[in-house]
PDB file of C-alpha atoms in Angstrom:
ATOM      1  CA  GLU J1050       0.072  85.932  10.196  1.00  0.00           C
ATOM      2  CA  VAL J1051       2.222  84.246   7.571  1.00  0.00           C
ATOM      3  CA  GLN J1052       4.009  86.961   5.649  1.00  0.00           C
ATOM      4  CA  LEU J1053       6.857  87.595   3.225  1.00  0.00           C
ATOM      5  CA  VAL J1054       8.214  91.102   2.687  1.00  0.00           C
ATOM      6  CA  GLU J1055      10.734  91.876  -0.059  1.00  0.00           C
ATOM      7  CA  SER J1056      13.079  94.852  -0.102  1.00  0.00           C
ATOM      8  CA  GLY J1057      16.208  96.071  -1.830  1.00  0.00           C
ATOM      9  CA  GLY J1058      14.936  96.848  -5.287  1.00  0.00           C
ATOM     10  CA  GLY J1059      15.808  99.995  -7.185  1.00  0.00           C
ATOM     11  CA  LEU J1060      17.468 101.500 -10.234  1.00  0.00           C
ATOM     12  CA  VAL J1061      20.873 100.134 -11.217  1.00  0.00           C
ATOM     13  CA  GLN J1062      23.074 100.557 -14.262  1.00  0.00           C
ATOM     14  CA  PRO J1063      23.840  97.659 -16.609  1.00  0.00           C
ATOM     15  CA  GLY J1064      26.709  95.629 -15.195  1.00  0.00           C
ATOM     16  CA  GLY J1065      25.879  96.686 -11.667  1.00  0.00           C
ATOM     17  CA  SER J1066      24.836  94.718  -8.599  1.00  0.00           C
ATOM     18  CA  LEU J1067      21.902  94.646  -6.235  1.00  0.00           C
ATOM     19  CA  ARG J1068      20.971  92.520  -3.207  1.00  0.00           C
ATOM     20  CA  LEU J1069      17.339  91.690  -2.567  1.00  0.00           C
ATOM     21  CA  SER J1070      16.020  90.580   0.813  1.00  0.00           C
ATOM     22  CA  CYS J1071      12.875  88.700   1.805  1.00  0.00           C
ATOM     23  CA  ALA J1072      11.850  88.798   5.463  1.00  0.00           C
ATOM     24  CA  ALA J1073       9.650  85.912   6.580  1.00  0.00           C
ATOM     25  CA  SER J1074       7.325  85.809   9.578  1.00  0.00           C
ATOM     26  CA  GLY J1075       4.540  83.655  10.989  1.00  0.00           C
ATOM     27  CA  PHE J1076       6.079  80.278  10.128  1.00  0.00           C
ATOM     28  CA  THR J1077       9.188  78.164  10.761  1.00  0.00           C
ATOM     29  CA  PHE J1078      11.355  79.601   8.000  1.00  0.00           C
ATOM     30  CA  SER J1079      14.145  77.036   8.260  1.00  0.00           C
ATOM     31  CA  THR J1080      11.868  74.124   7.338  1.00  0.00           C
ATOM     32  CA  TYR J1081      10.672  75.485   4.007  1.00  0.00           C
ATOM     33  CA  GLU J1082      12.079  75.572   0.501  1.00  0.00           C
ATOM     34  CA  MET J1083      12.198  79.210  -0.593  1.00  0.00           C
ATOM     35  CA  ASN J1084      12.074  80.677  -4.068  1.00  0.00           C
ATOM     36  CA  TRP J1085      12.585  83.807  -6.141  1.00  0.00           C
ATOM     37  CA  VAL J1086      10.261  84.522  -9.072  1.00  0.00           C
ATOM     38  CA  ARG J1087      10.308  87.574 -11.328  1.00  0.00           C
ATOM     39  CA  GLN J1088       7.899  89.276 -13.678  1.00  0.00           C
ATOM     40  CA  ALA J1089       9.069  91.693 -16.344  1.00  0.00           C
ATOM     41  CA  PRO J1090       6.702  94.595 -17.081  1.00  0.00           C
ATOM     42  CA  GLY J1091       3.663  93.307 -18.950  1.00  0.00           C
ATOM     43  CA  LYS J1092       5.053  89.767 -19.086  1.00  0.00           C
ATOM     44  CA  GLY J1093       4.444  86.449 -17.349  1.00  0.00           C
ATOM     45  CA  LEU J1094       6.010  84.859 -14.301  1.00  0.00           C
ATOM     46  CA  GLU J1095       9.545  83.478 -14.535  1.00  0.00           C
ATOM     47  CA  TRP J1096      11.095  81.206 -11.919  1.00  0.00           C
ATOM     48  CA  VAL J1097      14.565  82.478 -10.933  1.00  0.00           C
ATOM     49  CA  SER J1098      15.992  80.350  -8.119  1.00  0.00           C
ATOM     50  CA  SER J1099      15.166  77.937  -5.306  1.00  0.00           C
ATOM     51  CA  PHE J1100      16.825  77.055  -2.007  1.00  0.00           C
ATOM     52  CA  ASN J1101      15.938  73.630  -0.630  1.00  0.00           C
ATOM     53  CA  SER J1102      16.327  73.817   3.140  1.00  0.00           C
ATOM     54  CA  SER J1103      16.210  70.041   3.640  1.00  0.00           C
ATOM     55  CA  ASP J1104      19.548  69.454   1.931  1.00  0.00           C
ATOM     56  CA  ASN J1105      20.784  72.999   1.138  1.00  0.00           C
ATOM     57  CA  THR J1106      20.395  72.313  -2.575  1.00  0.00           C
ATOM     58  CA  ILE J1107      20.295  75.374  -4.799  1.00  0.00           C
ATOM     59  CA  TYR J1108      18.841  75.716  -8.289  1.00  0.00           C
ATOM     60  CA  TYR J1109      18.954  78.549 -10.806  1.00  0.00           C
ATOM     61  CA  ALA J1110      17.229  79.306 -14.058  1.00  0.00           C
ATOM     62  CA  ASP J1111      19.632  79.248 -16.986  1.00  0.00           C
ATOM     63  CA  SER J1112      18.972  82.956 -17.562  1.00  0.00           C
ATOM     64  CA  VAL J1113      20.588  83.919 -14.236  1.00  0.00           C
ATOM     65  CA  LYS J1114      23.043  81.085 -13.573  1.00  0.00           C
ATOM     66  CA  GLY J1115      26.511  82.396 -12.809  1.00  0.00           C
ATOM     67  CA  ARG J1116      25.234  85.931 -12.129  1.00  0.00           C
ATOM     68  CA  PHE J1117      22.737  85.525  -9.276  1.00  0.00           C
ATOM     69  CA  THR J1118      23.293  83.895  -5.868  1.00  0.00           C
ATOM     70  CA  ILE J1119      20.526  82.764  -3.521  1.00  0.00           C
ATOM     71  CA  SER J1120      21.142  82.418   0.204  1.00  0.00           C
ATOM     72  CA  THR J1121      19.322  82.269   3.524  1.00  0.00           C
ATOM     73  CA  ASP J1122      19.913  83.364   7.127  1.00  0.00           C
ATOM     74  CA  ASN J1123      17.757  81.225   9.417  1.00  0.00           C
ATOM     75  CA  ALA J1124      18.637  83.360  12.451  1.00  0.00           C
ATOM     76  CA  LYS J1125      17.096  86.346  10.687  1.00  0.00           C
ATOM     77  CA  ASN J1126      14.320  84.386   8.953  1.00  0.00           C
ATOM     78  CA  SER J1127      15.488  85.905   5.704  1.00  0.00           C
ATOM     79  CA  LEU J1128      16.065  84.944   2.091  1.00  0.00           C
ATOM     80  CA  TYR J1129      18.438  86.861  -0.164  1.00  0.00           C
ATOM     81  CA  LEU J1130      19.225  87.216  -3.842  1.00  0.00           C
ATOM     82  CA  GLN J1131      22.587  88.711  -4.786  1.00  0.00           C
ATOM     83  CA  MET J1132      22.339  89.923  -8.369  1.00  0.00           C
ATOM     84  CA  ASP J1133      25.563  90.740 -10.234  1.00  0.00           C
ATOM     85  CA  SER J1134      26.329  91.655 -13.842  1.00  0.00           C
ATOM     86  CA  LEU J1135      22.813  92.956 -14.232  1.00  0.00           C
ATOM     87  CA  ARG J1136      21.320  93.355 -17.693  1.00  0.00           C
ATOM     88  CA  ALA J1137      18.399  95.320 -19.062  1.00  0.00           C
ATOM     89  CA  GLU J1138      16.450  92.076 -19.409  1.00  0.00           C
ATOM     90  CA  ASP J1139      16.665  91.551 -15.631  1.00  0.00           C
ATOM     91  CA  THR J1140      14.265  94.466 -15.182  1.00  0.00           C
ATOM     92  CA  ALA J1141      11.273  93.038 -13.347  1.00  0.00           C
ATOM     93  CA  VAL J1142       9.298  92.815 -10.146  1.00  0.00           C
ATOM     94  CA  TYR J1143      11.000  90.214  -7.986  1.00  0.00           C
ATOM     95  CA  TYR J1144       8.873  88.094  -5.662  1.00  0.00           C
ATOM     96  CA  CYS J1145       9.881  85.629  -2.986  1.00  0.00           C
ATOM     97  CA  ALA J1146       7.570  82.652  -2.525  1.00  0.00           C
ATOM     98  CA  ARG J1147       7.345  79.872   0.036  1.00  0.00           C
ATOM     99  CA  GLY J1148       7.586  76.149  -0.457  1.00  0.00           C
ATOM    100  CA  ASP J1149       7.533  73.811  -3.420  1.00  0.00           C
ATOM    101  CA  GLY J1150       3.981  74.950  -4.078  1.00  0.00           C
ATOM    102  CA  PHE J1151       4.765  78.663  -3.905  1.00  0.00           C
ATOM    103  CA  ASP J1152       1.843  78.954  -1.509  1.00  0.00           C
ATOM    104  CA  ILE J1153       2.728  82.325   0.007  1.00  0.00           C
ATOM    105  CA  TRP J1154       4.078  85.291  -1.971  1.00  0.00           C
ATOM    106  CA  GLY J1155       5.471  88.641  -0.968  1.00  0.00           C
ATOM    107  CA  GLN J1156       4.282  91.896  -2.508  1.00  0.00           C
ATOM    108  CA  GLY J1157       7.373  92.122  -4.725  1.00  0.00           C
ATOM    109  CA  THR J1158      10.193  94.620  -5.180  1.00  0.00           C
ATOM    110  CA  MET J1159      10.935  96.386  -8.476  1.00  0.00           C
ATOM    111  CA  VAL J1160      14.362  96.152 -10.057  1.00  0.00           C
ATOM    112  CA  THR J1161      15.130  98.448 -12.990  1.00  0.00           C
ATOM    113  CA  VAL J1162      18.346  98.005 -14.941  1.00  0.00           C
ATOM    114  CA  SER J1163      18.948 101.058 -17.092  1.00  0.00           C
ATOM    115  CA  SER J1164      21.584 103.645 -17.870  1.00  0.00           C
TER     116      SER J1164
ATOM    117  CA  SER G 407      14.589  73.818 -21.741  1.00  0.00           C
ATOM    118  CA  TYR G 408      11.326  72.554 -20.325  1.00  0.00           C
ATOM    119  CA  GLU G 409       8.143  74.420 -21.196  1.00  0.00           C
ATOM    120  CA  LEU G 410       4.523  74.490 -20.070  1.00  0.00           C
ATOM    121  CA  THR G 411       1.955  75.549 -22.661  1.00  0.00           C
ATOM    122  CA  GLN G 412      -1.229  77.458 -21.842  1.00  0.00           C
ATOM    123  CA  PRO G 413      -3.779  79.136 -24.134  1.00  0.00           C
ATOM    124  CA  PRO G 414      -3.207  82.907 -24.132  1.00  0.00           C
ATOM    125  CA  SER G 415      -6.843  83.697 -23.465  1.00  0.00           C
ATOM    126  CA  VAL G 416     -10.158  82.201 -22.417  1.00  0.00           C
ATOM    127  CA  SER G 417     -13.478  84.051 -22.434  1.00  0.00           C
ATOM    128  CA  VAL G 418     -16.707  83.014 -20.733  1.00  0.00           C
ATOM    129  CA  SER G 419     -19.970  84.608 -19.676  1.00  0.00           C
ATOM    130  CA  PRO G 420     -20.873  84.894 -15.998  1.00  0.00           C
ATOM    131  CA  GLY G 421     -22.229  81.641 -14.615  1.00  0.00           C
ATOM    132  CA  GLN G 422     -20.579  79.515 -17.271  1.00  0.00           C
ATOM    133  CA  THR G 423     -17.654  77.123 -16.801  1.00  0.00           C
ATOM    134  CA  ALA G 424     -14.111  78.126 -17.699  1.00  0.00           C
ATOM    135  CA  ARG G 425     -11.449  75.522 -18.361  1.00  0.00           C
ATOM    136  CA  ILE G 426      -7.786  76.480 -18.615  1.00  0.00           C
ATOM    137  CA  THR G 427      -5.315  73.853 -19.747  1.00  0.00           C
ATOM    138  CA  CYS G 428      -1.583  73.479 -19.193  1.00  0.00           C
ATOM    139  CA  SER G 429       0.487  70.970 -21.139  1.00  0.00           C
ATOM    140  CA  GLY G 430       3.976  69.673 -20.438  1.00  0.00           C
ATOM    141  CA  ASP G 431       5.891  66.462 -20.995  1.00  0.00           C
ATOM    142  CA  ALA G 432       6.776  65.988 -17.316  1.00  0.00           C
ATOM    143  CA  LEU G 433       3.256  66.509 -15.975  1.00  0.00           C
ATOM    144  CA  PRO G 434       2.563  62.758 -15.700  1.00  0.00           C
ATOM    145  CA  ARG G 435       5.374  62.646 -13.116  1.00  0.00           C
ATOM    146  CA  GLN G 436       5.308  66.133 -11.575  1.00  0.00           C
ATOM    147  CA  TYR G 437       2.456  67.949  -9.836  1.00  0.00           C
ATOM    148  CA  GLY G 438       0.838  70.994 -11.360  1.00  0.00           C
ATOM    149  CA  TYR G 439       0.038  74.182  -9.463  1.00  0.00           C
ATOM    150  CA  TRP G 440      -2.182  77.119 -10.429  1.00  0.00           C
ATOM    151  CA  TYR G 441      -1.976  80.802  -9.515  1.00  0.00           C
ATOM    152  CA  GLN G 442      -4.376  83.677 -10.008  1.00  0.00           C
ATOM    153  CA  GLN G 443      -2.956  87.144 -10.542  1.00  0.00           C
ATOM    154  CA  LYS G 444      -4.997  90.327 -10.720  1.00  0.00           C
ATOM    155  CA  PRO G 445      -3.514  93.606 -12.017  1.00  0.00           C
ATOM    156  CA  GLY G 446      -1.009  95.152  -9.656  1.00  0.00           C
ATOM    157  CA  GLN G 447      -1.182  92.257  -7.214  1.00  0.00           C
ATOM    158  CA  ALA G 448       1.042  89.329  -6.314  1.00  0.00           C
ATOM    159  CA  PRO G 449      -0.012  85.869  -7.512  1.00  0.00           C
ATOM    160  CA  VAL G 450      -2.264  83.757  -5.298  1.00  0.00           C
ATOM    161  CA  LEU G 451      -2.169  79.953  -5.176  1.00  0.00           C
ATOM    162  CA  VAL G 452      -5.578  78.560  -6.184  1.00  0.00           C
ATOM    163  CA  MET G 453      -4.742  74.890  -6.750  1.00  0.00           C
ATOM    164  CA  TYR G 454      -1.868  72.651  -5.659  1.00  0.00           C
ATOM    165  CA  LYS G 455      -0.781  69.090  -6.387  1.00  0.00           C
ATOM    166  CA  ASP G 456      -3.039  68.995  -9.456  1.00  0.00           C
ATOM    167  CA  SER G 457      -6.382  69.013  -7.635  1.00  0.00           C
ATOM    168  CA  GLU G 458      -6.003  70.219  -4.039  1.00  0.00           C
ATOM    169  CA  ARG G 459      -7.685  73.503  -3.186  1.00  0.00           C
ATOM    170  CA  PRO G 460      -6.046  75.748  -0.556  1.00  0.00           C
ATOM    171  CA  SER G 461      -8.168  76.994   2.293  1.00  0.00           C
ATOM    172  CA  GLY G 462     -10.014  80.170   1.425  1.00  0.00           C
ATOM    173  CA  ILE G 463     -10.276  79.389  -2.285  1.00  0.00           C
ATOM    174  CA  PRO G 464     -13.925  79.075  -3.402  1.00  0.00           C
ATOM    175  CA  GLU G 465     -15.279  75.612  -4.187  1.00  0.00           C
ATOM    176  CA  ARG G 466     -16.016  76.664  -7.757  1.00  0.00           C
ATOM    177  CA  PHE G 467     -12.274  76.239  -8.426  1.00  0.00           C
ATOM    178  CA  SER G 468     -11.219  72.656  -9.162  1.00  0.00           C
ATOM    179  CA  GLY G 469      -8.267  70.945 -10.792  1.00  0.00           C
ATOM    180  CA  SER G 470      -7.596  67.741 -12.671  1.00  0.00           C
ATOM    181  CA  SER G 471      -4.783  65.920 -14.411  1.00  0.00           C
ATOM    182  CA  SER G 472      -4.717  63.598 -17.396  1.00  0.00           C
ATOM    183  CA  GLY G 473      -1.530  62.488 -19.084  1.00  0.00           C
ATOM    184  CA  THR G 474       0.554  65.497 -20.096  1.00  0.00           C
ATOM    185  CA  THR G 475      -2.187  68.033 -19.293  1.00  0.00           C
ATOM    186  CA  VAL G 476      -3.458  69.615 -16.100  1.00  0.00           C
ATOM    187  CA  THR G 477      -6.671  71.615 -16.146  1.00  0.00           C
ATOM    188  CA  LEU G 478      -8.037  74.355 -13.924  1.00  0.00           C
ATOM    189  CA  THR G 479     -11.831  74.495 -13.994  1.00  0.00           C
ATOM    190  CA  ILE G 480     -13.868  77.397 -12.667  1.00  0.00           C
ATOM    191  CA  SER G 481     -17.551  76.535 -12.410  1.00  0.00           C
ATOM    192  CA  GLY G 482     -20.120  79.305 -12.265  1.00  0.00           C
ATOM    193  CA  VAL G 483     -17.591  81.978 -13.197  1.00  0.00           C
ATOM    194  CA  GLN G 484     -18.024  85.315 -11.463  1.00  0.00           C
ATOM    195  CA  ALA G 485     -16.820  88.744 -12.542  1.00  0.00           C
ATOM    196  CA  GLU G 486     -14.230  88.697  -9.739  1.00  0.00           C
ATOM    197  CA  ASP G 487     -12.561  85.670 -11.356  1.00  0.00           C
ATOM    198  CA  GLU G 488     -11.307  87.807 -14.243  1.00  0.00           C
ATOM    199  CA  ALA G 489      -7.526  87.603 -13.947  1.00  0.00           C
ATOM    200  CA  ASP G 490      -4.382  86.045 -15.368  1.00  0.00           C
ATOM    201  CA  TYR G 491      -3.877  82.389 -14.471  1.00  0.00           C
ATOM    202  CA  TYR G 492      -0.502  80.647 -14.475  1.00  0.00           C
ATOM    203  CA  CYS G 493       0.361  76.979 -14.127  1.00  0.00           C
ATOM    204  CA  GLN G 494       3.651  75.879 -12.569  1.00  0.00           C
ATOM    205  CA  SER G 495       5.478  72.598 -12.332  1.00  0.00           C
ATOM    206  CA  ALA G 496       8.935  71.042 -12.327  1.00  0.00           C
ATOM    207  CA  ASP G 497      10.975  69.278 -14.965  1.00  0.00           C
ATOM    208  CA  ASN G 498      11.604  65.521 -14.820  1.00  0.00           C
ATOM    209  CA  SER G 499      14.594  65.962 -12.533  1.00  0.00           C
ATOM    210  CA  ALA G 500      12.489  68.040 -10.119  1.00  0.00           C
ATOM    211  CA  SER G 501      15.344  70.534 -10.102  1.00  0.00           C
ATOM    212  CA  TYR G 502      13.976  73.301 -12.273  1.00  0.00           C
ATOM    213  CA  ARG G 503      10.647  75.041 -11.881  1.00  0.00           C
ATOM    214  CA  VAL G 504       8.783  76.513 -14.792  1.00  0.00           C
ATOM    215  CA  PHE G 505       5.678  78.620 -15.274  1.00  0.00           C
ATOM    216  CA  GLY G 506       3.312  78.474 -18.173  1.00  0.00           C
ATOM    217  CA  GLY G 507       2.960  81.609 -20.260  1.00  0.00           C
ATOM    218  CA  GLY G 508      -0.281  82.560 -18.534  1.00  0.00           C
ATOM    219  CA  THR G 509      -3.917  82.650 -19.595  1.00  0.00           C
ATOM    220  CA  LYS G 510      -6.009  85.792 -19.432  1.00  0.00           C
ATOM    221  CA  LEU G 511      -9.522  84.907 -18.308  1.00  0.00           C
ATOM    222  CA  THR G 512     -12.089  87.416 -19.506  1.00  0.00           C
ATOM    223  CA  VAL G 513     -15.592  87.404 -18.045  1.00  0.00           C
ATOM    224  CA  LEU G 514     -17.844  88.798 -20.747  1.00  0.00           C
TER     225      LEU G 514
END
Protein backbone atom coordinates (compact mmCIF):
# COMPACT_ATOMS: atom_id res chain seq x y z
CA GLU A 1 0.00 0.00 0.00
CA VAL A 2 1.28 3.44 -0.94
CA GLN A 3 1.51 5.47 2.23
CA LEU A 4 2.97 8.65 3.70
CA VAL A 5 3.18 9.15 7.46
CA GLU A 6 4.19 12.48 8.99
CA SER A 7 5.60 12.96 12.47
CA GLY A 8 7.45 15.52 14.55
CA GLY A 9 4.79 18.12 15.12
CA GLY A 10 4.12 19.74 18.46
CA LEU A 11 4.08 22.94 20.48
CA VAL A 12 7.04 25.28 20.11
CA GLN A 13 7.73 28.82 21.23
CA PRO A 14 8.15 31.67 18.74
CA GLY A 15 11.72 31.71 17.47
CA GLY A 16 12.12 28.01 18.12
CA SER A 17 12.82 25.09 15.81
CA LEU A 18 11.14 21.85 14.86
CA ARG A 19 11.96 19.03 12.44
CA LEU A 20 9.16 17.23 10.65
CA SER A 21 9.54 13.80 9.09
CA CYS A 22 7.54 12.00 6.40
CA ALA A 23 8.03 8.25 6.07
CA ALA A 24 7.15 6.83 2.66
CA SER A 25 6.27 3.23 1.81
CA GLY A 26 4.81 1.22 -1.06
CA PHE A 27 6.61 3.06 -3.87
CA THR A 28 10.11 3.91 -5.12
CA PHE A 29 10.65 7.04 -3.04
CA SER A 30 13.82 8.18 -4.79
CA THR A 31 12.08 8.61 -8.16
CA TYR A 32 9.41 11.05 -7.01
CA GLU A 33 9.28 14.77 -6.40
CA MET A 34 8.14 15.31 -2.81
CA ASN A 35 6.35 18.25 -1.28
CA TRP A 36 5.30 19.90 1.97
CA VAL A 37 1.92 21.65 2.18
CA ARG A 38 0.39 23.31 5.23
CA GLN A 39 -3.06 24.35 6.34
CA ALA A 40 -3.59 26.88 9.10
CA PRO A 41 -6.65 26.29 11.31
CA GLY A 42 -9.80 27.08 9.35
CA LYS A 43 -7.81 28.21 6.31
CA GLY A 44 -6.93 26.87 2.87
CA LEU A 45 -3.99 24.86 1.62
CA GLU A 46 -0.61 26.56 1.23
CA TRP A 47 2.30 25.04 -0.67
CA VAL A 48 5.50 25.22 1.42
CA SER A 49 8.35 23.46 -0.38
CA SER A 50 9.25 20.91 -3.05
CA PHE A 51 12.21 18.61 -3.61
CA ASN A 52 12.73 17.50 -7.21
CA SER A 53 14.50 14.15 -7.09
CA SER A 54 15.44 14.18 -10.79
CA ASP A 55 17.89 17.06 -10.40
CA ASN A 56 17.89 17.73 -6.62
CA THR A 57 16.25 21.10 -7.22
CA ILE A 58 14.60 22.68 -4.20
CA TYR A 59 11.87 25.31 -4.10
CA TYR A 60 10.35 27.27 -1.22
CA ALA A 61 7.37 29.52 -0.80
CA ASP A 62 8.39 33.10 -0.09
CA SER A 63 6.75 32.86 3.33
CA VAL A 64 9.27 30.26 4.54
CA LYS A 65 12.36 30.94 2.42
CA GLY A 66 15.46 31.32 4.56
CA ARG A 67 13.78 29.73 7.60
CA PHE A 68 12.76 26.25 6.43
CA THR A 69 14.95 23.55 4.85
CA ILE A 70 13.64 20.54 2.93
CA SER A 71 15.72 17.39 2.59
CA THR A 72 15.42 13.69 1.82
CA ASP A 73 17.10 10.43 2.87
CA ASN A 74 16.55 7.84 0.14
CA ALA A 75 18.04 5.07 2.29
CA LYS A 76 15.30 5.71 4.85
CA ASN A 77 12.59 6.57 2.31
CA SER A 78 12.03 9.77 4.22
CA LEU A 79 11.35 13.44 3.61
CA TYR A 80 12.16 16.11 6.18
CA LEU A 81 11.35 19.73 6.89
CA GLN A 82 13.65 21.61 9.26
CA MET A 83 11.76 24.64 10.52
CA ASP A 84 13.73 27.42 12.24
CA SER A 85 12.80 30.89 13.48
CA LEU A 86 9.22 29.78 13.83
CA ARG A 87 6.45 32.36 13.98
CA ALA A 88 2.86 32.28 15.17
CA GLU A 89 1.72 32.35 11.54
CA ASP A 90 3.50 29.02 10.92
CA THR A 91 0.88 27.32 13.08
CA ALA A 92 -0.76 24.74 10.84
CA VAL A 93 -1.23 21.11 9.96
CA TYR A 94 1.72 20.11 7.81
CA TYR A 95 1.20 17.50 5.10
CA CYS A 96 3.70 15.75 2.87
CA ALA A 97 2.48 14.91 -0.63
CA ARG A 98 3.91 12.86 -3.48
CA GLY A 99 4.77 13.93 -6.98
CA ASP A 100 4.09 16.97 -9.12
CA GLY A 101 0.41 16.12 -8.92
CA PHE A 102 0.34 15.72 -5.15
CA ASP A 103 -1.40 12.41 -5.74
CA ILE A 104 -0.78 10.86 -2.33
CA TRP A 105 -1.01 12.75 0.98
CA GLY A 106 -0.13 11.86 4.53
CA GLN A 107 -2.53 12.38 7.42
CA GLY A 108 -0.68 15.51 8.55
CA THR A 109 1.10 16.61 11.72
CA MET A 110 0.08 19.66 13.76
CA VAL A 111 2.58 22.40 14.51
CA THR A 112 1.60 25.05 17.05
CA VAL A 113 3.82 28.08 17.56
CA SER A 114 2.83 29.85 20.75
CA SER A 115 4.30 31.16 23.97
CA SER B 1 3.26 36.40 -6.44
CA TYR B 2 1.18 34.09 -8.58
CA GLU B 3 -2.42 33.46 -7.58
CA LEU B 4 -5.23 31.10 -8.51
CA THR B 5 -8.77 32.39 -8.05
CA GLN B 6 -11.72 30.20 -7.08
CA PRO B 7 -15.27 31.14 -6.03
CA PRO B 8 -15.61 30.81 -2.25
CA SER B 9 -18.78 28.76 -2.47
CA VAL B 10 -20.99 26.80 -4.83
CA SER B 11 -24.38 25.34 -3.92
CA VAL B 12 -26.37 22.74 -5.84
CA SER B 13 -29.23 20.35 -5.21
CA PRO B 14 -28.67 16.60 -5.33
CA GLY B 15 -28.61 15.29 -8.88
CA GLN B 16 -27.69 18.64 -10.38
CA THR B 17 -24.36 19.62 -11.94
CA ALA B 18 -21.77 21.59 -10.00
CA ARG B 19 -19.06 23.54 -11.79
CA ILE B 20 -16.10 24.98 -9.89
CA THR B 21 -13.75 27.30 -11.72
CA CYS B 22 -10.11 28.20 -11.13
CA SER B 23 -8.46 31.11 -12.92
CA GLY B 24 -4.78 31.92 -13.28
CA ASP B 25 -2.56 33.59 -15.85
CA ALA B 26 -0.23 30.59 -16.24
CA LEU B 27 -2.97 28.00 -16.72
CA PRO B 28 -2.64 28.03 -20.53
CA ARG B 29 0.91 26.69 -20.01
CA GLN B 30 0.66 24.75 -16.74
CA TYR B 31 -1.62 21.85 -15.81
CA GLY B 32 -4.34 22.23 -13.24
CA TYR B 33 -5.04 19.74 -10.46
CA TRP B 34 -8.06 19.40 -8.17
CA TYR B 35 -8.35 18.12 -4.60
CA GLN B 36 -11.33 17.28 -2.44
CA GLN B 37 -11.05 17.80 1.30
CA LYS B 38 -13.66 16.77 3.84
CA PRO B 39 -13.58 18.04 7.45
CA GLY B 40 -10.77 16.56 9.49
CA GLN B 41 -9.32 14.66 6.54
CA ALA B 42 -6.33 15.06 4.27
CA PRO B 43 -6.95 16.27 0.71
CA VAL B 44 -7.63 13.71 -2.02
CA LEU B 45 -6.64 14.17 -5.67
CA VAL B 46 -9.76 14.05 -7.86
CA MET B 47 -8.41 15.40 -11.15
CA TYR B 48 -4.91 15.77 -12.60
CA LYS B 49 -3.42 17.34 -15.72
CA ASP B 50 -6.61 19.35 -16.27
CA SER B 51 -8.89 16.45 -17.21
CA GLU B 52 -7.43 13.11 -16.11
CA ARG B 53 -9.34 11.24 -13.42
CA PRO B 54 -7.36 9.10 -10.94
CA SER B 55 -8.42 5.53 -10.43
CA GLY B 56 -11.13 5.20 -7.81
CA ILE B 57 -12.63 8.63 -8.47
CA PRO B 58 -16.25 8.37 -9.68
CA GLU B 59 -16.98 9.09 -13.34
CA ARG B 60 -19.27 11.96 -12.36
CA PHE B 61 -16.09 14.00 -11.75
CA SER B 62 -14.63 15.57 -14.90
CA GLY B 63 -12.24 18.39 -15.70
CA SER B 64 -11.65 20.82 -18.53
CA SER B 65 -9.41 23.71 -19.47
CA SER B 66 -9.99 26.81 -21.55
CA GLY B 67 -7.55 29.68 -21.71
CA THR B 68 -6.76 30.95 -18.22
CA THR B 69 -9.46 28.85 -16.53
CA VAL B 70 -9.71 25.22 -15.48
CA THR B 71 -13.05 23.81 -14.40
CA LEU B 72 -14.02 20.87 -12.21
CA THR B 73 -17.47 19.53 -13.07
CA ILE B 74 -19.43 17.16 -10.87
CA SER B 75 -22.42 15.70 -12.68
CA GLY B 76 -25.29 14.23 -10.69
CA VAL B 77 -23.99 15.63 -7.41
CA GLN B 78 -24.45 13.41 -4.38
CA ALA B 79 -24.57 14.35 -0.71
CA GLU B 80 -21.16 12.73 -0.20
CA ASP B 81 -19.61 15.25 -2.61
CA GLU B 82 -20.10 18.06 -0.09
CA ALA B 83 -16.56 19.20 0.69
CA ASP B 84 -13.96 21.88 0.08
CA TYR B 85 -12.33 21.76 -3.35
CA TYR B 86 -8.93 23.24 -4.14
CA CYS B 87 -7.19 23.76 -7.47
CA GLN B 88 -3.40 23.68 -7.73
CA SER B 89 -0.94 24.59 -10.43
CA ALA B 90 2.50 26.07 -11.02
CA ASP B 91 3.70 29.50 -12.07
CA ASN B 92 5.16 30.13 -15.53
CA SER B 93 8.62 29.05 -14.42
CA ALA B 94 7.21 25.77 -13.08
CA SER B 95 9.21 26.44 -9.93
CA TYR B 96 6.52 27.54 -7.52
CA ARG B 97 3.30 25.72 -6.74
CA VAL B 98 0.18 27.51 -5.68
CA PHE B 99 -3.26 26.52 -4.44
CA GLY B 100 -6.47 28.34 -5.07
CA GLY B 101 -8.30 29.69 -2.05
CA GLY B 102 -10.74 26.78 -2.06
CA THR B 103 -14.42 26.42 -2.88
CA LYS B 104 -16.93 25.06 -0.41
CA LEU B 105 -19.43 22.87 -2.24
CA THR B 106 -22.76 22.68 -0.44
CA VAL B 107 -25.32 20.05 -1.43
CA LEU B 108 -28.69 21.52 -0.56
